[in-house]
mmCIF file of C-alpha atoms in Angstrom:
data_model
loop_
_atom_site.group_PDB
_atom_site.id
_atom_site.type_symbol
_atom_site.label_atom_id
_atom_site.label_comp_id
_atom_site.label_asym_id
_atom_site.label_seq_id
_atom_site.Cartn_x
_atom_site.Cartn_y
_atom_site.Cartn_z
ATOM 1 C CA MET Y 3 -14.437 74.506 37.838
ATOM 2 C CA GLU Y 4 -15.131 71.500 35.940
ATOM 3 C CA VAL Y 5 -12.331 68.681 36.029
ATOM 4 C CA VAL Y 6 -12.376 67.326 32.309
ATOM 5 C CA SER Y 7 -11.212 63.358 32.604
ATOM 6 C CA THR Y 8 -8.044 62.423 30.211
ATOM 7 C CA GLU Y 9 -8.957 59.059 30.316
ATOM 8 C CA GLN Y 10 -10.722 57.014 27.825
ATOM 9 C CA SER Y 11 -12.562 54.301 29.392
ATOM 10 C CA SER Y 12 -12.544 50.387 27.533
ATOM 11 C CA PRO Y 13 -14.845 48.232 24.961
ATOM 12 C CA GLU Y 14 -15.963 46.663 28.029
ATOM 13 C CA GLN Y 15 -16.737 50.675 30.331
ATOM 14 C CA ALA Y 16 -18.843 51.875 27.367
ATOM 15 C CA ASP Y 17 -20.328 48.914 26.570
ATOM 16 C CA PRO Y 18 -20.658 46.399 29.611
ATOM 17 C CA GLU Y 19 -23.488 43.733 28.192
ATOM 18 C CA ARG Y 20 -21.018 43.036 24.418
ATOM 19 C CA ALA Y 21 -18.071 42.133 26.698
ATOM 20 C CA ALA Y 22 -19.991 40.236 28.885
ATOM 21 C CA ALA Y 23 -21.543 38.463 25.398
ATOM 22 C CA GLU Y 24 -18.252 37.989 23.867
ATOM 23 C CA PRO Y 25 -16.076 34.986 24.782
ATOM 24 C CA PRO Y 26 -12.670 35.157 26.292
ATOM 25 C CA PRO Y 27 -9.823 34.873 23.640
ATOM 26 C CA ASP Y 28 -8.958 31.783 23.617
ATOM 27 C CA GLU Y 29 -12.453 30.172 24.323
ATOM 28 C CA PRO Y 30 -13.004 28.538 21.083
ATOM 29 C CA ARG Y 31 -9.299 27.692 21.199
ATOM 30 C CA VAL Y 32 -9.880 25.193 24.230
ATOM 31 C CA ARG Y 33 -13.270 24.636 22.971
ATOM 32 C CA SER Y 34 -11.464 23.205 19.945
ATOM 33 C CA ARG Y 35 -9.164 20.908 21.572
ATOM 34 C CA LYS Y 36 -12.463 19.469 23.596
ATOM 35 C CA LEU Y 37 -14.155 19.292 19.650
ATOM 36 C CA LEU Y 38 -10.696 16.490 18.620
ATOM 37 C CA ALA Y 39 -10.552 14.974 22.037
ATOM 38 C CA LEU Y 40 -14.073 13.910 21.219
ATOM 39 C CA LEU Y 41 -13.493 13.037 17.561
ATOM 40 C CA PHE Y 42 -10.583 11.322 18.553
ATOM 41 C CA GLY Y 43 -12.033 9.226 21.206
ATOM 42 C CA VAL Y 44 -14.198 8.097 19.959
ATOM 43 C CA ALA Y 45 -12.685 6.787 16.778
ATOM 44 C CA VAL Y 46 -10.129 5.138 19.378
ATOM 45 C CA VAL Y 47 -13.169 3.396 21.096
ATOM 46 C CA ALA Y 48 -14.645 2.396 18.030
ATOM 47 C CA LEU Y 49 -10.925 0.356 16.399
ATOM 48 C CA ALA Y 50 -10.381 -0.561 19.489
ATOM 49 C CA VAL Y 51 -14.204 -2.931 19.812
ATOM 50 C CA ASP Y 52 -13.676 -3.312 15.957
ATOM 51 C CA ILE Y 53 -9.381 -5.247 16.553
ATOM 52 C CA VAL Y 54 -10.935 -5.833 19.666
ATOM 53 C CA THR Y 55 -13.804 -8.219 18.405
ATOM 54 C CA LYS Y 56 -12.121 -9.656 14.811
ATOM 55 C CA VAL Y 57 -9.279 -11.139 16.720
ATOM 56 C CA ALA Y 58 -11.725 -12.184 19.764
ATOM 57 C CA VAL Y 59 -13.796 -14.006 16.933
ATOM 58 C CA VAL Y 60 -10.905 -15.373 15.009
ATOM 59 C CA ALA Y 61 -9.205 -17.121 17.251
ATOM 60 C CA ASN Y 62 -12.252 -18.963 18.374
ATOM 61 C CA LEU Y 63 -15.157 -19.045 16.077
ATOM 62 C CA GLU Y 64 -13.530 -19.018 13.191
ATOM 63 C CA GLY Y 65 -13.831 -22.930 11.139
ATOM 64 C CA ARG Y 66 -16.654 -23.333 13.343
ATOM 65 C CA PRO Y 67 -20.287 -23.536 13.323
ATOM 66 C CA PRO Y 68 -22.150 -20.177 13.539
ATOM 67 C CA VAL Y 69 -23.327 -19.293 17.584
ATOM 68 C CA ARG Y 70 -27.149 -18.676 17.773
ATOM 69 C CA LEU Y 71 -27.530 -15.090 19.862
ATOM 70 C CA LEU Y 72 -30.682 -13.411 20.923
ATOM 71 C CA GLY Y 73 -33.323 -16.915 20.399
ATOM 72 C CA GLY Y 74 -31.790 -16.838 16.699
ATOM 73 C CA LEU Y 75 -32.085 -12.789 15.698
ATOM 74 C CA LEU Y 76 -28.380 -12.578 15.525
ATOM 75 C CA TYR Y 77 -25.485 -15.096 14.477
ATOM 76 C CA LEU Y 78 -21.775 -14.512 14.803
ATOM 77 C CA ASP Y 79 -20.295 -16.505 11.157
ATOM 78 C CA VAL Y 80 -17.225 -15.912 10.761
ATOM 79 C CA LEU Y 81 -16.309 -14.499 7.050
ATOM 80 C CA ARG Y 82 -14.048 -13.125 5.189
ATOM 81 C CA ASN Y 83 -14.758 -10.129 2.891
ATOM 82 C CA PRO Y 84 -13.186 -8.798 0.625
ATOM 83 C CA GLY Y 85 -15.381 -6.315 -0.581
ATOM 84 C CA ALA Y 86 -17.104 -3.096 0.668
ATOM 85 C CA ALA Y 87 -19.546 -2.970 3.975
ATOM 86 C CA PHE Y 88 -22.301 -5.084 3.714
ATOM 87 C CA SER Y 89 -20.037 -7.120 1.423
ATOM 88 C CA LEU Y 90 -20.556 -4.383 -1.562
ATOM 89 C CA ALA Y 91 -17.947 -4.059 -4.075
ATOM 90 C CA THR Y 92 -16.629 -7.818 -4.099
ATOM 91 C CA GLY Y 93 -13.226 -8.257 -5.793
ATOM 92 C CA MET Y 94 -12.515 -3.983 -5.042
ATOM 93 C CA THR Y 95 -10.252 -4.487 -2.319
ATOM 94 C CA TRP Y 96 -7.626 -1.783 -3.271
ATOM 95 C CA LEU Y 97 -9.527 0.718 -4.492
ATOM 96 C CA LEU Y 98 -12.086 0.265 -1.852
ATOM 97 C CA ALA Y 99 -8.660 0.464 1.019
ATOM 98 C CA LEU Y 100 -7.376 3.343 -1.514
ATOM 99 C CA LEU Y 101 -11.027 5.023 -0.278
ATOM 100 C CA ALA Y 102 -10.775 4.431 3.088
ATOM 101 C CA ILE Y 103 -7.252 6.050 3.583
ATOM 102 C CA ALA Y 104 -8.625 9.006 1.676
ATOM 103 C CA VAL Y 105 -11.928 9.064 4.260
ATOM 104 C CA VAL Y 106 -9.408 9.297 6.655
ATOM 105 C CA GLY Y 107 -7.508 12.320 5.208
ATOM 106 C CA VAL Y 108 -10.387 14.383 4.811
ATOM 107 C CA ILE Y 109 -11.937 13.597 8.277
ATOM 108 C CA ILE Y 110 -8.143 14.525 9.456
ATOM 109 C CA TRP Y 111 -8.618 17.952 7.721
ATOM 110 C CA LEU Y 112 -12.122 18.903 8.750
ATOM 111 C CA ALA Y 113 -10.649 18.326 12.574
ATOM 112 C CA PRO Y 114 -9.679 20.776 13.360
ATOM 113 C CA LYS Y 115 -12.221 23.044 12.114
ATOM 114 C CA LEU Y 116 -14.524 21.467 13.571
ATOM 115 C CA ARG Y 117 -17.570 23.636 16.097
ATOM 116 C CA SER Y 118 -20.326 20.918 16.309
ATOM 117 C CA PRO Y 119 -20.011 18.303 19.404
ATOM 118 C CA GLY Y 120 -22.573 15.728 16.618
ATOM 119 C CA TRP Y 121 -20.193 16.726 13.829
ATOM 120 C CA ALA Y 122 -17.505 15.452 16.448
ATOM 121 C CA VAL Y 123 -18.857 12.068 16.620
ATOM 122 C CA GLY Y 124 -20.322 11.213 13.445
ATOM 123 C CA LEU Y 125 -16.530 11.432 12.256
ATOM 124 C CA GLY Y 126 -14.974 10.335 15.118
ATOM 125 C CA LEU Y 127 -17.514 7.065 14.618
ATOM 126 C CA VAL Y 128 -16.827 7.322 10.519
ATOM 127 C CA LEU Y 129 -12.978 7.377 10.972
ATOM 128 C CA GLY Y 130 -12.502 4.412 13.722
ATOM 129 C CA GLY Y 131 -15.201 2.276 11.309
ATOM 130 C CA ALA Y 132 -13.009 3.443 8.568
ATOM 131 C CA LEU Y 133 -9.650 3.133 10.507
ATOM 132 C CA GLY Y 134 -10.832 -0.652 11.311
ATOM 133 C CA ASN Y 135 -11.702 -2.101 8.323
ATOM 134 C CA LEU Y 136 -8.140 -0.361 6.393
ATOM 135 C CA VAL Y 137 -6.078 -2.043 9.158
ATOM 136 C CA ASP Y 138 -7.617 -5.656 8.004
ATOM 137 C CA ARG Y 139 -7.138 -4.767 4.381
ATOM 138 C CA VAL Y 140 -3.454 -3.611 5.352
ATOM 139 C CA PHE Y 141 -2.492 -6.250 7.239
ATOM 140 C CA ARG Y 142 -5.051 -9.693 6.977
ATOM 141 C CA ALA Y 143 -4.735 -12.185 3.971
ATOM 142 C CA PRO Y 144 -3.757 -11.708 0.908
ATOM 143 C CA GLY Y 145 -1.844 -8.839 1.319
ATOM 144 C CA PRO Y 146 -0.869 -5.550 1.090
ATOM 145 C CA LEU Y 147 -4.153 -3.354 0.406
ATOM 146 C CA GLN Y 148 -5.732 -7.042 -0.742
ATOM 147 C CA GLY Y 149 -6.775 -8.274 2.509
ATOM 148 C CA HIS Y 150 -9.737 -9.835 3.278
ATOM 149 C CA VAL Y 151 -11.853 -8.066 6.199
ATOM 150 C CA VAL Y 152 -12.791 -10.039 8.835
ATOM 151 C CA ASP Y 153 -17.176 -9.295 9.264
ATOM 152 C CA PHE Y 154 -18.557 -11.983 12.023
ATOM 153 C CA VAL Y 155 -23.009 -10.416 12.523
ATOM 154 C CA SER Y 156 -25.252 -12.381 10.990
ATOM 155 C CA VAL Y 157 -29.096 -11.210 11.314
ATOM 156 C CA PHE Y 158 -31.979 -13.304 11.233
ATOM 157 C CA ALA Y 159 -29.516 -15.982 10.215
ATOM 158 C CA PRO Y 160 -25.745 -17.627 9.699
ATOM 159 C CA GLY Y 161 -24.653 -16.415 6.497
ATOM 160 C CA GLY Y 162 -26.064 -13.736 5.658
ATOM 161 C CA ALA Y 163 -29.292 -15.430 4.283
ATOM 162 C CA VAL Y 164 -31.480 -12.594 5.190
ATOM 163 C CA TRP Y 165 -28.787 -9.257 5.779
ATOM 164 C CA PRO Y 166 -24.885 -9.017 4.914
ATOM 165 C CA VAL Y 167 -22.717 -9.924 6.730
ATOM 166 C CA PHE Y 168 -20.819 -7.646 9.094
ATOM 167 C CA ASN Y 169 -18.399 -5.964 11.530
ATOM 168 C CA ILE Y 170 -17.636 -3.459 14.194
ATOM 169 C CA ALA Y 171 -16.195 -1.050 11.373
ATOM 170 C CA ASP Y 172 -19.671 -1.461 9.744
ATOM 171 C CA SER Y 173 -21.508 -0.420 12.346
ATOM 172 C CA CYS Y 174 -20.315 2.690 13.110
ATOM 173 C CA ILE Y 175 -19.542 3.699 9.557
ATOM 174 C CA VAL Y 176 -23.243 3.767 9.513
ATOM 175 C CA SER Y 177 -23.950 5.198 12.881
ATOM 176 C CA GLY Y 178 -21.274 8.329 11.352
ATOM 177 C CA GLY Y 179 -23.185 8.313 8.128
ATOM 178 C CA VAL Y 180 -26.466 8.856 9.573
ATOM 179 C CA LEU Y 181 -25.404 11.699 11.825
ATOM 180 C CA VAL Y 182 -23.851 13.413 9.843
ATOM 181 C CA VAL Y 183 -26.106 13.103 7.480
ATOM 182 C CA LEU Y 184 -28.633 14.181 9.794
ATOM 183 C CA LEU Y 185 -27.378 16.829 10.957
ATOM 184 C CA SER Y 186 -26.961 18.624 7.607
ATOM 185 C CA LEU Y 187 -30.762 17.791 7.027
ATOM 186 C CA LEU Y 188 -31.541 19.981 10.024
ATOM 187 C CA GLY Y 189 -29.533 22.760 9.121
ATOM 188 C CA ARG Y 190 -26.105 22.242 11.803
ATOM 189 C CA ASP Y 191 -22.784 22.088 10.054
ATOM 190 C CA TYR Y 192 -19.665 20.953 10.645
ATOM 191 C CA ASP Y 193 -18.854 24.568 11.931
ATOM 192 C CA GLY Y 194 -21.586 25.186 14.155
ATOM 193 C CA THR Y 195 -23.508 27.430 11.874
ATOM 194 C CA VAL Y 196 -27.145 26.395 11.662
ATOM 195 C CA HIS Y 197 -28.891 27.690 8.423
ATOM 196 C CA ARG Y 198 -32.012 27.657 9.246
ATOM 197 C CA ARG Y 199 -31.957 29.879 12.352
ATOM 198 C CA ASN Y 200 -29.646 31.795 9.476
ATOM 199 C CA LYS Y 201 -32.282 32.094 7.188
ATOM 200 C CA ALA Y 202 -35.146 33.204 10.041
ATOM 201 C CA ALA Y 203 -33.180 36.437 10.884
ATOM 202 C CA GLU Y 204 -32.985 37.475 7.185
ATOM 203 C CA ASN Y 205 -36.738 36.792 6.474
ATOM 204 C CA ASP Y 206 -37.545 38.380 9.951
ATOM 205 C CA SER Y 207 -34.824 41.308 8.761
#
């Protein structure tokens, strides 16, 4: 007499390879939290370094002759910049402050959707840099949303004679932007998808 089992096999039992390949239900949440921590951690470090360096150079170097470093490769020369990064858009301080606030808002809105560590680092650098210069625009003279940003790094010659004077926040914004653009050119989106792989899969099918 044949005995028929009434127990139904679970999907894991029916297809063990598929079950092994699928991530645990909580893994996407854990990964999302790690990427959020990475993004905001990079932003906090960038912001802290920017603020500390600006406070130090204003307290010790403002109003004094430029300091020559690395055999003239760099000069510490404190300037107050009413414009954007690298002294662009001078005279539009209030608009640049509002633009920085918009950039910060977009990054914070996008942050929970991140699935790429590279994008997290890039956006973290942009966020920290934008916040660093925004702090100057809000709290420094001549007034809120009109404050002049402290720039102090001059390359090859003092006073921005060869290259516009910049600060740590500017460097973070440019570095983060370059990283994000590079990832985009490589087909890697913020949500973790890779376009080139998708196209290759479509061509093979």
